[in-house]
CSV table of C-alpha atoms in Angstrom, one decimal:
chain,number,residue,atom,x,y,z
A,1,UNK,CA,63.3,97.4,20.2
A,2,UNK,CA,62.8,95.9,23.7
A,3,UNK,CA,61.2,99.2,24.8
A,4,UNK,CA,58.4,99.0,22.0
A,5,UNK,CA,57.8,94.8,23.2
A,6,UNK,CA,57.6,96.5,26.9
A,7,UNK,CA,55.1,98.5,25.8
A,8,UNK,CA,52.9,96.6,23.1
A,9,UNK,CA,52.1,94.5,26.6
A,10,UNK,CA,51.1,97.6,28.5
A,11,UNK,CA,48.8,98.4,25.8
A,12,UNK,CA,47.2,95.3,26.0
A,13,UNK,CA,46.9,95.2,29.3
A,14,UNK,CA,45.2,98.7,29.4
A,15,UNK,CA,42.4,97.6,26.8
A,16,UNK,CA,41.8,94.8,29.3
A,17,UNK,CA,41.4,97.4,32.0
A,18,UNK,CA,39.2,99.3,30.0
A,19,UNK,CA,37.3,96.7,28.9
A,20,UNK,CA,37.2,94.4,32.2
A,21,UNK,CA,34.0,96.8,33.3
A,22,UNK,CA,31.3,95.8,30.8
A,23,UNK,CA,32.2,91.8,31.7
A,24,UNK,CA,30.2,90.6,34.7
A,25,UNK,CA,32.1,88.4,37.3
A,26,UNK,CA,32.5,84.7,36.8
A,27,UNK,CA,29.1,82.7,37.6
A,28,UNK,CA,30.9,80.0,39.2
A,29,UNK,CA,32.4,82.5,41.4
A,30,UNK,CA,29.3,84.4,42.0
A,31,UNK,CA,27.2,81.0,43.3
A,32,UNK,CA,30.1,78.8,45.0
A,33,UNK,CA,31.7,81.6,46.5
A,34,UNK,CA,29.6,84.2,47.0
A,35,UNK,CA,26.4,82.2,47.2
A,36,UNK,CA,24.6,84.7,45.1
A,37,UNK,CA,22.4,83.4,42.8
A,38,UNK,CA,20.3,85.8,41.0
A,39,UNK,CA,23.7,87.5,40.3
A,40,UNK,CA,24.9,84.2,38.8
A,41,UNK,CA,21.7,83.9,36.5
A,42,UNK,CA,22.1,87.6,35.4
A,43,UNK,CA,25.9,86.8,34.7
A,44,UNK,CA,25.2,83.7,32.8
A,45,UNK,CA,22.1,85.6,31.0
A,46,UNK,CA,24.8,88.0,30.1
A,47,UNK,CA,27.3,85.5,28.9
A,48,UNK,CA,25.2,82.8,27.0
A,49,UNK,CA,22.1,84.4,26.4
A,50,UNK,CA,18.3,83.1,27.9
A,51,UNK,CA,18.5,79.5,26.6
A,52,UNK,CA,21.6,78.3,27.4
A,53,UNK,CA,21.8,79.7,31.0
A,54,UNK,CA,19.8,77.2,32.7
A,55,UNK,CA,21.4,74.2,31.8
A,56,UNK,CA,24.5,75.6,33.4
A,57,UNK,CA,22.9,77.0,36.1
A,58,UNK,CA,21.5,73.3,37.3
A,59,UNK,CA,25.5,71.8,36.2
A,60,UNK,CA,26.7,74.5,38.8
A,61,UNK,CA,24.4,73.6,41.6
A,62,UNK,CA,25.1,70.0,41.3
A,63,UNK,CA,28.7,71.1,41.7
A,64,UNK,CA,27.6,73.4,44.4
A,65,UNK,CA,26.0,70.2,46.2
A,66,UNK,CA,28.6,67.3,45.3
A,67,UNK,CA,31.2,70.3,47.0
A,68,UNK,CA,29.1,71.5,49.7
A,69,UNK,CA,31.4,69.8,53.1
A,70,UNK,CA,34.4,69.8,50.9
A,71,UNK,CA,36.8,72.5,52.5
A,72,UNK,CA,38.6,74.8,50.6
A,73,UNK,CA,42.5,74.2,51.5
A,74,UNK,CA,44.9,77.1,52.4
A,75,UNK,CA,48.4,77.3,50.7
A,76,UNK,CA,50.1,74.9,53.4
A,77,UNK,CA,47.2,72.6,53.6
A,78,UNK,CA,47.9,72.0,49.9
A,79,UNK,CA,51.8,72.0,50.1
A,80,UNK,CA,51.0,69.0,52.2
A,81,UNK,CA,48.9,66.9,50.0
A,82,UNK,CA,50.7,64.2,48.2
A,83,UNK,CA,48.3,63.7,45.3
A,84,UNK,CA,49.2,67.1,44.1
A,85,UNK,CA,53.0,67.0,44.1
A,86,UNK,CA,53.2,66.6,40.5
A,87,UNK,CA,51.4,69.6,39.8
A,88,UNK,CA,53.8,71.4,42.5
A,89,UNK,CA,56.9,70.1,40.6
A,90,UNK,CA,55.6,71.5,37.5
A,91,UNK,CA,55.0,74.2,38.7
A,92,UNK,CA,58.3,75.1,40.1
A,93,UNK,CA,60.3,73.9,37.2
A,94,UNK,CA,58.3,76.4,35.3
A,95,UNK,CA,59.4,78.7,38.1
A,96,UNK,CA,63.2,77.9,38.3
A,97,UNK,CA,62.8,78.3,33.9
A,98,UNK,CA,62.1,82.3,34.5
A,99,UNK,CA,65.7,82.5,35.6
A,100,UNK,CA,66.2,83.3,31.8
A,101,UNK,CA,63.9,85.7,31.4
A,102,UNK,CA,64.6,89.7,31.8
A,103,UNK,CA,68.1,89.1,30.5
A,104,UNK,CA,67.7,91.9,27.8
A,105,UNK,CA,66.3,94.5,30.4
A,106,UNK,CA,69.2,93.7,33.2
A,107,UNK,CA,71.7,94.1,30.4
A,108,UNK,CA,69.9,97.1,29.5
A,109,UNK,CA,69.9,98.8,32.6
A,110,UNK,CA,74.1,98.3,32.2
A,111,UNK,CA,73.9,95.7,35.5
A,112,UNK,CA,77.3,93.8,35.7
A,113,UNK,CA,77.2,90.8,34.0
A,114,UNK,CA,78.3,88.8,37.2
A,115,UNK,CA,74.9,89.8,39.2
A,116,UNK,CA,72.1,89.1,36.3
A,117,UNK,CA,71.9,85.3,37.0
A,118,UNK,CA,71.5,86.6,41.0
A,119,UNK,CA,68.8,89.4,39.6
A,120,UNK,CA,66.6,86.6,37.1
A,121,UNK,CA,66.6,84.3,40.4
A,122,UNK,CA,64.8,87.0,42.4
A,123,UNK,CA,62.9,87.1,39.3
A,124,UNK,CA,61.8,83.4,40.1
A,125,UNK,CA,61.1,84.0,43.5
A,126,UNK,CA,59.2,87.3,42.7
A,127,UNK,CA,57.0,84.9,41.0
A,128,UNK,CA,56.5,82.5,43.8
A,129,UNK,CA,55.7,84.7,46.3
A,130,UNK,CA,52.6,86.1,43.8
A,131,UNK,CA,51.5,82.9,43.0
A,132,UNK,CA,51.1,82.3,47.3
A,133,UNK,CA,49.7,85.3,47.8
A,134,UNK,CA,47.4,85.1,45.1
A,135,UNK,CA,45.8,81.8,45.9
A,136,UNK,CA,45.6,83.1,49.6
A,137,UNK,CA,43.8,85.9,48.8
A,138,UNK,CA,41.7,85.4,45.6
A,139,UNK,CA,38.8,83.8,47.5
A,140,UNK,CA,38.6,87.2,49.9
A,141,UNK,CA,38.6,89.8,47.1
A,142,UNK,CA,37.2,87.5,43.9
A,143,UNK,CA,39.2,87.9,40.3
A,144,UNK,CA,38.1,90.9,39.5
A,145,UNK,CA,39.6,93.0,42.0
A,146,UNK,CA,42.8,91.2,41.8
A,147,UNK,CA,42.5,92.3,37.9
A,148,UNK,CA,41.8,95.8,38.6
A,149,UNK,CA,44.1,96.3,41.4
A,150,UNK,CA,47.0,94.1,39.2
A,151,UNK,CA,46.6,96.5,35.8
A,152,UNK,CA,46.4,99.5,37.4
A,153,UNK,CA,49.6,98.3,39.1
A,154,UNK,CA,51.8,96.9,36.5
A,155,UNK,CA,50.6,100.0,34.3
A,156,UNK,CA,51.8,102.3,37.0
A,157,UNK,CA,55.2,100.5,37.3
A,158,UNK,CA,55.7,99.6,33.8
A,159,UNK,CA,55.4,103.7,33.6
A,160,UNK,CA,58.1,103.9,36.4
A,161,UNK,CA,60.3,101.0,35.0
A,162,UNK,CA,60.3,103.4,31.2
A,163,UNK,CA,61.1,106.1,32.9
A,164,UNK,CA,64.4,104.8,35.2
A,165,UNK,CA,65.4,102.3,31.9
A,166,UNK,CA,65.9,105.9,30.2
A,167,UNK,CA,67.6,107.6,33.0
A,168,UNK,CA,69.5,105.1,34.2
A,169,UNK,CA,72.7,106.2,32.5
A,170,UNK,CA,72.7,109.7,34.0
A,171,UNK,CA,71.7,108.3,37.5
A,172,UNK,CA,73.8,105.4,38.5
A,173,UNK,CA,70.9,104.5,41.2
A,174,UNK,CA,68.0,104.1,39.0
A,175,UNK,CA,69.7,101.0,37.2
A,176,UNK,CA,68.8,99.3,40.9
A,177,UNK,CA,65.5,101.2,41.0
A,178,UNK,CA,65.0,99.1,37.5
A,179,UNK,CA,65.5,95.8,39.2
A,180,UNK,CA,63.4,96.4,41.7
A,181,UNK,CA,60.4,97.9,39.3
A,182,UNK,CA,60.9,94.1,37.4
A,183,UNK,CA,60.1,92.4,40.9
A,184,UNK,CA,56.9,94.3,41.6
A,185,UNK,CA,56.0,93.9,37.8
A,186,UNK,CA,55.9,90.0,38.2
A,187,UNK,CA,54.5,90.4,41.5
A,188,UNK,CA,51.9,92.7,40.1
A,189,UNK,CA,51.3,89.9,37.2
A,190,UNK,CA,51.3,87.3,39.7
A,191,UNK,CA,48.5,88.3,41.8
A,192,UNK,CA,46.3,90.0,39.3
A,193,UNK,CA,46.4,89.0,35.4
């Protein structure tokens, strides 16, 4: 029943994509990043309704204020800083864990049972690599291209991933084609959802 699991989250993730439209972009994002503040009122109109809106607004331009000459650090720049090193650590245990995740599709996709372990570390680094080159380009295209670009991709290869998972015992070469479609998929996650 793995296939039905595979696909119950490519439904969801679809509804999201349908939905993501009617939402407006994040108000915090709208006046700290792109400095626009009517488009942060209308957001926060949307979101909270007339009354509530302004007492936000004025918490978010304090914020705006108190963060005004503070820089906004690149990936290295925060690799380097000591005071978030715990965080890091965290962060890659929680990384190194996803080793055991995927087992069922590898077995699945009749991979030799000496390789998996090697396939559920690229797994891991799959999802390091995201999570860099996420946070190095989410202030250049804002979250809600990153969620339309990541759904549309992960639908698109969790389409491709059905198709070789089905096929892979009458082509011997989609069983690696399946591997690879599991990288992109948590690359895809990574970056955008």
């Amino acid at each position: 029943m793995w296939h039905v699991l595979l696909s119950f989250s490519g439904l969801v993730a679809l509804i999201q994509l349908l939905l993501l439209p009617f939402f407006p972009e994040s108000p915090p994002y709208l006046l700290l990043q792109k400095e626009d503040k009517a488009g942060c009122l209308k957001a926060m109109k949307q979101l909270w309704g007339e009354e509530n809106c302004h007492t936000e607004f004025d918490d978010l331009m304090k914020e705006k204020a108190v963060t005004k000459g503070t820089k906004i650090m690149n990936v290295l720049e925060v690799l380097r800083e000591r005071s978030v090193y715990p965080q890091l650590c965290i962060l890659l245990l929680l990384l190194l864990s996803l080793q055991l995740c995927g087992l069922k599709i590898f077995q699945t996709a009749n991979l030799q049972e000496s390789i998996i372990p090697y396939v559920s570390l690229g797994v891991s680094v799959s999802e390091l690599i995201s999570t860099i080159f996420c946070s190095s380009i989410i202030d250049r295209f804002g979250r809600r291209m990153l969620l339309y670009g990541g759904y549309l991709l992960m639908a698109l290869i969790l389409m491709l991933l059905e198709t070789s998972l089905l096929l892979s015992d009458q082509f011997l070469w989609l069983r690696y084609c399946s591997v690879i479609l599991i990288f992109l998929f948590i690359i895809a996650y990574g970056i955008g959802p």
